[in-house]
XYZ file of C-alpha atoms in Angstrom:
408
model
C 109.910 -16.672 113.178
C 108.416 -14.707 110.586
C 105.208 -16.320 110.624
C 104.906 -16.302 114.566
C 105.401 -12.856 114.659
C 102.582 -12.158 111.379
C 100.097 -14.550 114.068
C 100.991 -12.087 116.761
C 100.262 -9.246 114.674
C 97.395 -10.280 114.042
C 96.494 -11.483 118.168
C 97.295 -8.437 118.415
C 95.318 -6.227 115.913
C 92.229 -8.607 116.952
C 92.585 -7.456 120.646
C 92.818 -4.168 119.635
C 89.367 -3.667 117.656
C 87.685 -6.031 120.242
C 88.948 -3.261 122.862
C 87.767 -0.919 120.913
C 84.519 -2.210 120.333
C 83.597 -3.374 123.783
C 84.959 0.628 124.773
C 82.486 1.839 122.038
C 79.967 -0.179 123.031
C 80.039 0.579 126.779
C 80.283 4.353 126.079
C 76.759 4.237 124.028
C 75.580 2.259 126.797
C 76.591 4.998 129.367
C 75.603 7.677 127.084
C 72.252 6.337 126.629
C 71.243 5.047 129.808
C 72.617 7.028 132.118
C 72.348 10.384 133.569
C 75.003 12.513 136.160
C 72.969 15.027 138.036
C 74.452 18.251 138.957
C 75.797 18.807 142.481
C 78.297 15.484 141.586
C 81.938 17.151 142.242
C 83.624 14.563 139.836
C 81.299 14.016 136.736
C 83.896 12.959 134.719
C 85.185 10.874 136.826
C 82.029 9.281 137.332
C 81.622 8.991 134.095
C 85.188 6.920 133.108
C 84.722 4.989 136.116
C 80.830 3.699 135.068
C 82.197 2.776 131.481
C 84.947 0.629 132.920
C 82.308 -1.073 134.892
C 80.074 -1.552 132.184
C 83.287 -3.019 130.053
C 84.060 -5.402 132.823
C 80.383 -6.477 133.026
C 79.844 -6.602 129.348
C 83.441 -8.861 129.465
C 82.232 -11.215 132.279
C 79.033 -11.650 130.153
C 80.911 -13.062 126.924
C 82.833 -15.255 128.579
C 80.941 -16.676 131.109
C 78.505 -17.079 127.617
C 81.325 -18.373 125.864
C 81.765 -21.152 128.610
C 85.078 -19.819 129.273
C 84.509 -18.891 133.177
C 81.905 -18.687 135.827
C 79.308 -15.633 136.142
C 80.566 -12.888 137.171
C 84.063 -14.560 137.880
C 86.300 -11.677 135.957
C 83.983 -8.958 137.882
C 85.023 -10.691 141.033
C 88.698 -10.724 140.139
C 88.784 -7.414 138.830
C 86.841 -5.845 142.206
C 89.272 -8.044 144.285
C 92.172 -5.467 143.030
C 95.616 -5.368 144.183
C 96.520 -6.099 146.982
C 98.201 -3.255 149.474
C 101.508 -3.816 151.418
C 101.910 -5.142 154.533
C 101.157 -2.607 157.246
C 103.404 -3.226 160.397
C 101.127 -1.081 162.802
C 98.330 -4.236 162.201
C 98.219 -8.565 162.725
C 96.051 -9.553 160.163
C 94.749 -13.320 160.413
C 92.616 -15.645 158.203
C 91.133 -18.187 159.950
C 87.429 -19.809 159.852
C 84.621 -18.723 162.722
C 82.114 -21.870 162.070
C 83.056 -22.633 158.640
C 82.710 -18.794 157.853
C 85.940 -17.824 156.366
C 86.830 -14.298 158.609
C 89.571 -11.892 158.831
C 90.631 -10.497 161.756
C 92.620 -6.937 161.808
C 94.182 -6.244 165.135
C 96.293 -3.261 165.958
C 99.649 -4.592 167.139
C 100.781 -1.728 170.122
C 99.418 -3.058 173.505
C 96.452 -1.748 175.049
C 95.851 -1.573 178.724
C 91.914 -1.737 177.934
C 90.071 -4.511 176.205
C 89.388 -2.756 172.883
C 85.872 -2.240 170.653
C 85.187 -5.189 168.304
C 83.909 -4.267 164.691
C 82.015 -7.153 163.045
C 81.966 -5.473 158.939
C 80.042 -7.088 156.404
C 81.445 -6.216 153.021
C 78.611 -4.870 150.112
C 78.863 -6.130 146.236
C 74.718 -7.026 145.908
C 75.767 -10.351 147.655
C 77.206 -11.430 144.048
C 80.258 -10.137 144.224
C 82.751 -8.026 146.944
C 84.978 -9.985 149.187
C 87.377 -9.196 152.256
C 89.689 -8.971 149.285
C 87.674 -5.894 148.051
C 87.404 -4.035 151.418
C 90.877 -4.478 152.524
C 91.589 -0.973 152.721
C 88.644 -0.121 154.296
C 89.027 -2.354 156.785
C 92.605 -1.812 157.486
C 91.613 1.819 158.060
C 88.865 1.229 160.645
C 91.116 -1.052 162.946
C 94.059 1.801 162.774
C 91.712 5.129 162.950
C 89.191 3.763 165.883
C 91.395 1.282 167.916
C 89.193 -1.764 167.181
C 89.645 -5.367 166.548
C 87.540 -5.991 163.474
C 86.282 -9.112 161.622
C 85.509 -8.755 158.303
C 83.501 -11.875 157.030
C 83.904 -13.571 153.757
C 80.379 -15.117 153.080
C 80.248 -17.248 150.193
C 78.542 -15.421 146.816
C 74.955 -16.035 144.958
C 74.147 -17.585 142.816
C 76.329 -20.101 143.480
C 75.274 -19.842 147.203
C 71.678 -18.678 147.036
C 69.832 -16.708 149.794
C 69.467 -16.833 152.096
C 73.207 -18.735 153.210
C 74.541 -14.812 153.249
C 72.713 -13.616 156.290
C 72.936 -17.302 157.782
C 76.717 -17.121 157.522
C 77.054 -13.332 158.480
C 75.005 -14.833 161.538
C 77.102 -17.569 162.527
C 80.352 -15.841 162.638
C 78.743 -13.155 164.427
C 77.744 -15.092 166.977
C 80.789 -17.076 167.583
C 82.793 -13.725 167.680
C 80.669 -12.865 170.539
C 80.491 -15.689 172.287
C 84.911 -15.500 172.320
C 85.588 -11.850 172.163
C 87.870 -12.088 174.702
C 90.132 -14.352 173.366
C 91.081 -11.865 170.522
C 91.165 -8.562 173.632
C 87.458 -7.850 172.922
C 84.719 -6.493 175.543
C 82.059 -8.319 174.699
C 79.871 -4.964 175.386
C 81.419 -3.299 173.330
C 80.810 -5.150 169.623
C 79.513 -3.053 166.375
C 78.059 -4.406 163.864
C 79.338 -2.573 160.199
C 78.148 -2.945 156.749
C 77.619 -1.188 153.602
C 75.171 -1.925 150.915
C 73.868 -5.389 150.872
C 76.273 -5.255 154.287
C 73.720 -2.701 155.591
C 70.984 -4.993 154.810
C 72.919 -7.716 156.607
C 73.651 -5.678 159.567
C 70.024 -4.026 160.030
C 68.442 -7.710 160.089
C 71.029 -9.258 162.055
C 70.550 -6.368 164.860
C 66.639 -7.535 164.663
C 67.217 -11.201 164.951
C 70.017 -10.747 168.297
C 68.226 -8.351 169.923
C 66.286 -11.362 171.771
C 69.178 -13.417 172.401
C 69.791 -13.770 175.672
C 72.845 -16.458 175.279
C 74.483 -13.219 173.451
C 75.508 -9.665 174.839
C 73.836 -7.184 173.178
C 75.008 -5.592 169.833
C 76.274 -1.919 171.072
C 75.905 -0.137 167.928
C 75.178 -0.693 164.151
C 76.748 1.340 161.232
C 75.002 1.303 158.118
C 76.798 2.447 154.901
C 74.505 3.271 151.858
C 71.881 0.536 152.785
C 69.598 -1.222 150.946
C 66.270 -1.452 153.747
C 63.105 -2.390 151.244
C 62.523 -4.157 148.064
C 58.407 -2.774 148.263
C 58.667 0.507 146.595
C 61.183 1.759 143.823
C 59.252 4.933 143.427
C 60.349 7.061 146.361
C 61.551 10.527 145.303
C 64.898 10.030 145.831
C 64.537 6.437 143.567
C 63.231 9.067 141.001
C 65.400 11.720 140.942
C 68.217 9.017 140.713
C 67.074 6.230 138.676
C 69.815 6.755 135.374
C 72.508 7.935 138.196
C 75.381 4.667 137.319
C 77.100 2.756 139.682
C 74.409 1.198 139.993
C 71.091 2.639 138.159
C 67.758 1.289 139.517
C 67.859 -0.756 136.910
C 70.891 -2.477 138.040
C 69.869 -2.876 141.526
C 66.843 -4.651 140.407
C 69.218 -7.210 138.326
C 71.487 -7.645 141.279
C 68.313 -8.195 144.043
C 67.071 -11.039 141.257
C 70.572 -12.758 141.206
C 70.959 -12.529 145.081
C 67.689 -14.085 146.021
C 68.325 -16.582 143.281
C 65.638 -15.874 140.945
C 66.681 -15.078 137.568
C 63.528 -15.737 135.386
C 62.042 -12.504 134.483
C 58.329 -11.808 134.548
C 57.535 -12.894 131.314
C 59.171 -15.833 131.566
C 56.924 -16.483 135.022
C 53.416 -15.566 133.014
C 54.192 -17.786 130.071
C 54.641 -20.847 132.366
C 52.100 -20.523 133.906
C 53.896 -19.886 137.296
C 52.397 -16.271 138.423
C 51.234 -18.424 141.504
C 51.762 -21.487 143.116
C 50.319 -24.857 143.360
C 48.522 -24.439 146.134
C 46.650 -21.053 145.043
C 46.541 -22.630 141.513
C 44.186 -25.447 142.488
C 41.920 -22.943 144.282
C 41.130 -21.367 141.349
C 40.699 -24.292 138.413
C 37.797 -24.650 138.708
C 37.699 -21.113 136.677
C 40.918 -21.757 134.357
C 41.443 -24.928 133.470
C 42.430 -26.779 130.205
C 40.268 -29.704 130.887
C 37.665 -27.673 130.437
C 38.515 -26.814 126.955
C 36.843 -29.166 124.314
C 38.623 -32.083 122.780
C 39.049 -30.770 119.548
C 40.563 -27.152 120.230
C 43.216 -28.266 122.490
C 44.789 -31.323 119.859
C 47.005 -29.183 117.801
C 50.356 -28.633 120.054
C 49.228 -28.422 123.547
C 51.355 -29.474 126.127
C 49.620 -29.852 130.255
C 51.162 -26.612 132.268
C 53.529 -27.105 133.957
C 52.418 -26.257 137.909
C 54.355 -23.470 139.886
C 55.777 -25.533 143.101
C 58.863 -24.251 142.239
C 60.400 -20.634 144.074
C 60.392 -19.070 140.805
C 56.551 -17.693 140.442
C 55.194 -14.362 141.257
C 53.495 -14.874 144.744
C 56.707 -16.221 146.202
C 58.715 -13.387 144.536
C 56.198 -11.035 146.398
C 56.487 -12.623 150.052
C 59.977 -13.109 149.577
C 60.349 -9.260 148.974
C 58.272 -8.189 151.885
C 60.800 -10.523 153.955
C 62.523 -8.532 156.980
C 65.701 -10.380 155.819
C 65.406 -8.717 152.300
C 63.949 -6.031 153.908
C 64.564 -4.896 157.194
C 62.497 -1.224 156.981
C 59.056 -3.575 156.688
C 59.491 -5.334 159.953
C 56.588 -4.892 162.805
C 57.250 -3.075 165.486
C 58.799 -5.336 168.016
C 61.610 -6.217 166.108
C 62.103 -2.348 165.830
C 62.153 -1.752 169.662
C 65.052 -2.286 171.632
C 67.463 -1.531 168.957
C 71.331 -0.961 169.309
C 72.041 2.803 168.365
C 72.539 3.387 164.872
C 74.617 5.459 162.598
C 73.656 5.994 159.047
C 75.331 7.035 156.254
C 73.720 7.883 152.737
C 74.914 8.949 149.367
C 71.331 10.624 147.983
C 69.174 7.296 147.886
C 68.075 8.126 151.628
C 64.526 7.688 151.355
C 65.159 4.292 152.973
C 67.163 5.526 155.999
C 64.740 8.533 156.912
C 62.138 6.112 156.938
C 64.378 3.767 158.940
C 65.151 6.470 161.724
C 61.908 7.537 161.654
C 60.847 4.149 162.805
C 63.411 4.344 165.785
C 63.561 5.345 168.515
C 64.430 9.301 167.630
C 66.209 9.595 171.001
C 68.824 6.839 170.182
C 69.547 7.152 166.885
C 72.228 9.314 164.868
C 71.222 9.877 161.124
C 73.505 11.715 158.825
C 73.075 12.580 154.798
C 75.922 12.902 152.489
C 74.509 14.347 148.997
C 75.852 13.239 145.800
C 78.394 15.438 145.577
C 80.282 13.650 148.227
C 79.472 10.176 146.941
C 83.116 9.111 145.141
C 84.633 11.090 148.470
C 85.872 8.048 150.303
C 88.006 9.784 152.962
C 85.208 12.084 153.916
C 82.906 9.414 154.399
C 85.986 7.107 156.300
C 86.394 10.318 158.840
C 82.746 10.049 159.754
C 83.066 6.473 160.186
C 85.814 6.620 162.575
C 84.440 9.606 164.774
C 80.859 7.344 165.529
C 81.627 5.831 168.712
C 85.118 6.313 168.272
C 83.483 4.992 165.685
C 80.520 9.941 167.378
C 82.573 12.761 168.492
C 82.025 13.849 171.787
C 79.512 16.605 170.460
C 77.153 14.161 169.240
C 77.652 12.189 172.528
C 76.887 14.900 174.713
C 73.846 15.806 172.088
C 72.486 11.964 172.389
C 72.670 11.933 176.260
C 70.824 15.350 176.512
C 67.921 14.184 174.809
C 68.071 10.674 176.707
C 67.722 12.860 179.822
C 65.070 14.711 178.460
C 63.470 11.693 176.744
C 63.750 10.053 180.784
C-alpha cells in the first residue's frame, strides 16, 4: 500500500508540472502571438478562453504525435461539451437523411400552420464542430422562431477530405426538401443556416439550388461569421485583426489547409518539385530539365523529380482557392442573381460580407455588423437570429418591401 500510494504521488506530481508547463507554454504563446484590440467588452475573458484553446490544441498535438489518438480527436471531444438536459417543450430525433447523419428539433405544442424549416450547418473549419457542439444553439432556434430545424452532422477532414462536406450538406438538404411535409414543413418556407465554414456551406449551396427546378426554392439564407474568399488575406479588416485569437489569420490559414486536405506547406511543394503539375511541367522542359545537365555534374546523389500529378502542388492549390465552393464571394454573376434573401451577421472580419451584399441584389438583402465588442455576446447575436424572418422584425419587413416597391 505504501508503495502504490509513493507511485501515485508521483502520477500525480508528474501531472501537475506537465499542467503547468503546457499552461506556461500556452500563455507565452498567447502573449506573444496575439493581440486584443480595444472596443472587446471581455478582454480577459478572451484572453483565458484563447489559452485554454491553445492548451487543448497543444494537448491534441502530443498525443495524436505520441500515437495515442487521432488528430484533433481530444479537440473534438472537448468542443462536443456536456451535454444539456432534456427540454420537454422539444422532440429531438437522430436519424440519417441519405446516409447524412441529421438531427431534427421539433417543437412539441401543435400548430395549426405548417411551420418554417431551418436547415443549420454547424462551423468548426470543417475539422472539427458537430451537432454535439451546437446543441444549444440549435435547441434555441427551434423554441425562439417556431421552426423545425435539421442540423446536419457531416463527417470531418481530414479524415473525409473536401469536398464530401458540401456534398453531404447537399444531400440532406435536398432530401429535407423533397419530404418537408412529412416532418409539418412548408416546403416554401425552408432557410438555410450556417456559421463559419457553415456560412461557406450555406452561401454555395444557395448558388448550386437556385437552378433546381426538381426543388422549391431556398426562402432565405442566414450567414453567421462567414468565411466567402480564400483570394485575399489583406483586406483592412484581415489587418486590423490578424493577432485577434480565436482564431488569428494565422489559424484560419492552418484550418483552410486541413479542410481542403492539403497539408504540405509551400516549401515542402518547391523542394519537390511540385509548384505545378504534370501537364504544365512538360510544357516547359524543354527550359528546365535534368537531362540536360551533363553526365558528370548530376552523378553525385541525384535522384529523377518526382512529377506533380498529385493535388498537392501550387497551381492546383491556386484553382482550388478561386473555387465558388471554397469561395462563394468569387462566383460570376449568374450564380449571384436570383438569390434567396440573405441575412448576415459579422463579428469585425466583414470585409467579406460587404463585398458579398454589395454583389446582391441591394433591394433583397439585409446586412447587419456586430463589432468586436459584441463578439463573445452569444445572446445578443441569438436575438438577432430569431427576429430575421421570425428568423426580421416587422420593421425591417416593412423597410425591405418599401424598397421592392420602389425598386419595381
Amino acid at each position: 500500500m505504501v508503495l502504490l500510494g509513493s507511485i501515485l504521488l508521483e502520477v500525480a506530481y508528474f501531472l501537475i508540472a506537465a499542467y503547468l508547463t503546457l499552461l506556461a507554454w500556452a500563455t507565452y504563446y498567447h502573449l506573444s502571438t496575439s493581440e486584443v484590440p480595444p472596443g472587446v467588452c471581455q478582454p480577459l475573458k478572451v484572453r483565458f478562453l484563447h489559452i485554454t484553446v491553445v492548451m487543448v490544441f497543444g494537448l491534441d498535438y502530443i498525443f495524436w504525435k505520441m500515437g495515442l489518438c487521432k488528430r484533433f480527436a481530444i479537440v473534438r471531444f472537448i468542443f462536443d461539451g456536456i451535454p444539456p438536459s432534456d427540454d420537454p417543450t422539444l422532440s429531438i430525433e437522430n436519424t440519417f437523411f441519405e446516409g447524412v447523419f441529421v438531427r431534427i428539433y421539433q417543437p412539441r405544442e401543435p400548430s395549426a400552420d405548417k411551420r418554417r424549416g431551418v436547415m443549420y450547418f454547424h462551423g468548426g473549419s470543417g475539422i472539427f464542430g458537430s451537432v454535439d457542439s451546437f446543441e444549444r444553439l440549435c435547441r434555441y432556434i427551434a423554441k425562439e422562431s417556431n421552426s423545425v430545424l435539421v442540423s446536419v452532422g457531416y463527417r470531418l477532414a481530414p479524415e473525409s477530405p473536401f469536398p464530401q462536406q458540401l456534398d453531404e450538406c447537399r444531400d440532406a438538404t435536398v432530401h429535407f426538401m423533397r419530404n418537408s411535409e412529412n416532418y409539418g414543413v412548408d416546403p416554401a418556407r425552408i432557410i438555410l443556416c450556417g456559421d463559419s465554414l457553415g456560412g461557406t456551406v450555406t452561401a454555395s449551396l444557395c448558388q448550386e439550388l437556385k437552378s433546381r427546378t426538381d426543388l422549391p426554392k431556398v426562402r432565405a439564407q442566414v450567414l453567421i461569421n462567414p468565411f466567402l474568399q480564400a483570394l485575399d488575406y489583406s483586406l483592412p479588416s484581415y489587418q486590423q485583426n490578424c493577432f485577434f485569437p480565436l482564431p488569428s489569420r494565422t489559424d484560419q490559414l492552418a484550418f483552410g489547409y486541413q479542410y481542403v486536405g492539403n497539408t504540405v506547406s509551400l516549401v515542402d511543394i518547391a523542394s519537390a518539385g511540385n509548384l505545378i503539375p504534370e501537364s504544365l511541367q512538360t510544357k516547359y522542359r524543354k527550359w528546365v530539365n535534368a537531362g540536360d545537365v551533363p553526365q558528370k555534374f548530376r552523378i553525385r546523389n541525384h535522384k529523377p523529380a518526382q512529377l506533380a500529378s498529385s493535388k498537392n502542388n501550387l497551381f492546383n492549390l491556386i484553382n482550388l482557392t478561386l473555387d465558388r465552393k471554397i469561395s462563394p464571394l468569387l462566383a460570376e454573376d449568374s450564380f449571384l442573381k436570383g438569390l434567396p434573401e440573405a441575412f448576415i451577421l459579422t463579428c469585425d472580419l466583414s470585409d467579406d460580407t460587404m463585398l458579398l451584399a454589395e454583389n446582391y441584389d441591394v433591394w433583397k438583402r439585409l446586412f447587419l455588423k456586430v463589432t468586436a465588442g459584441l463578439q463573445l455576446n452569444i445572446n445578443f447575436e441569438l436575438k438577432l437570429l430569431k427576429k430575421f424572418y421570425s428568423l426580421a422584425p416587422p420593421s425591417v419587413k416593412r423597410k425591405t418591401a418599401t424598397k421592392r416597391s420602389e425598386g419595381d
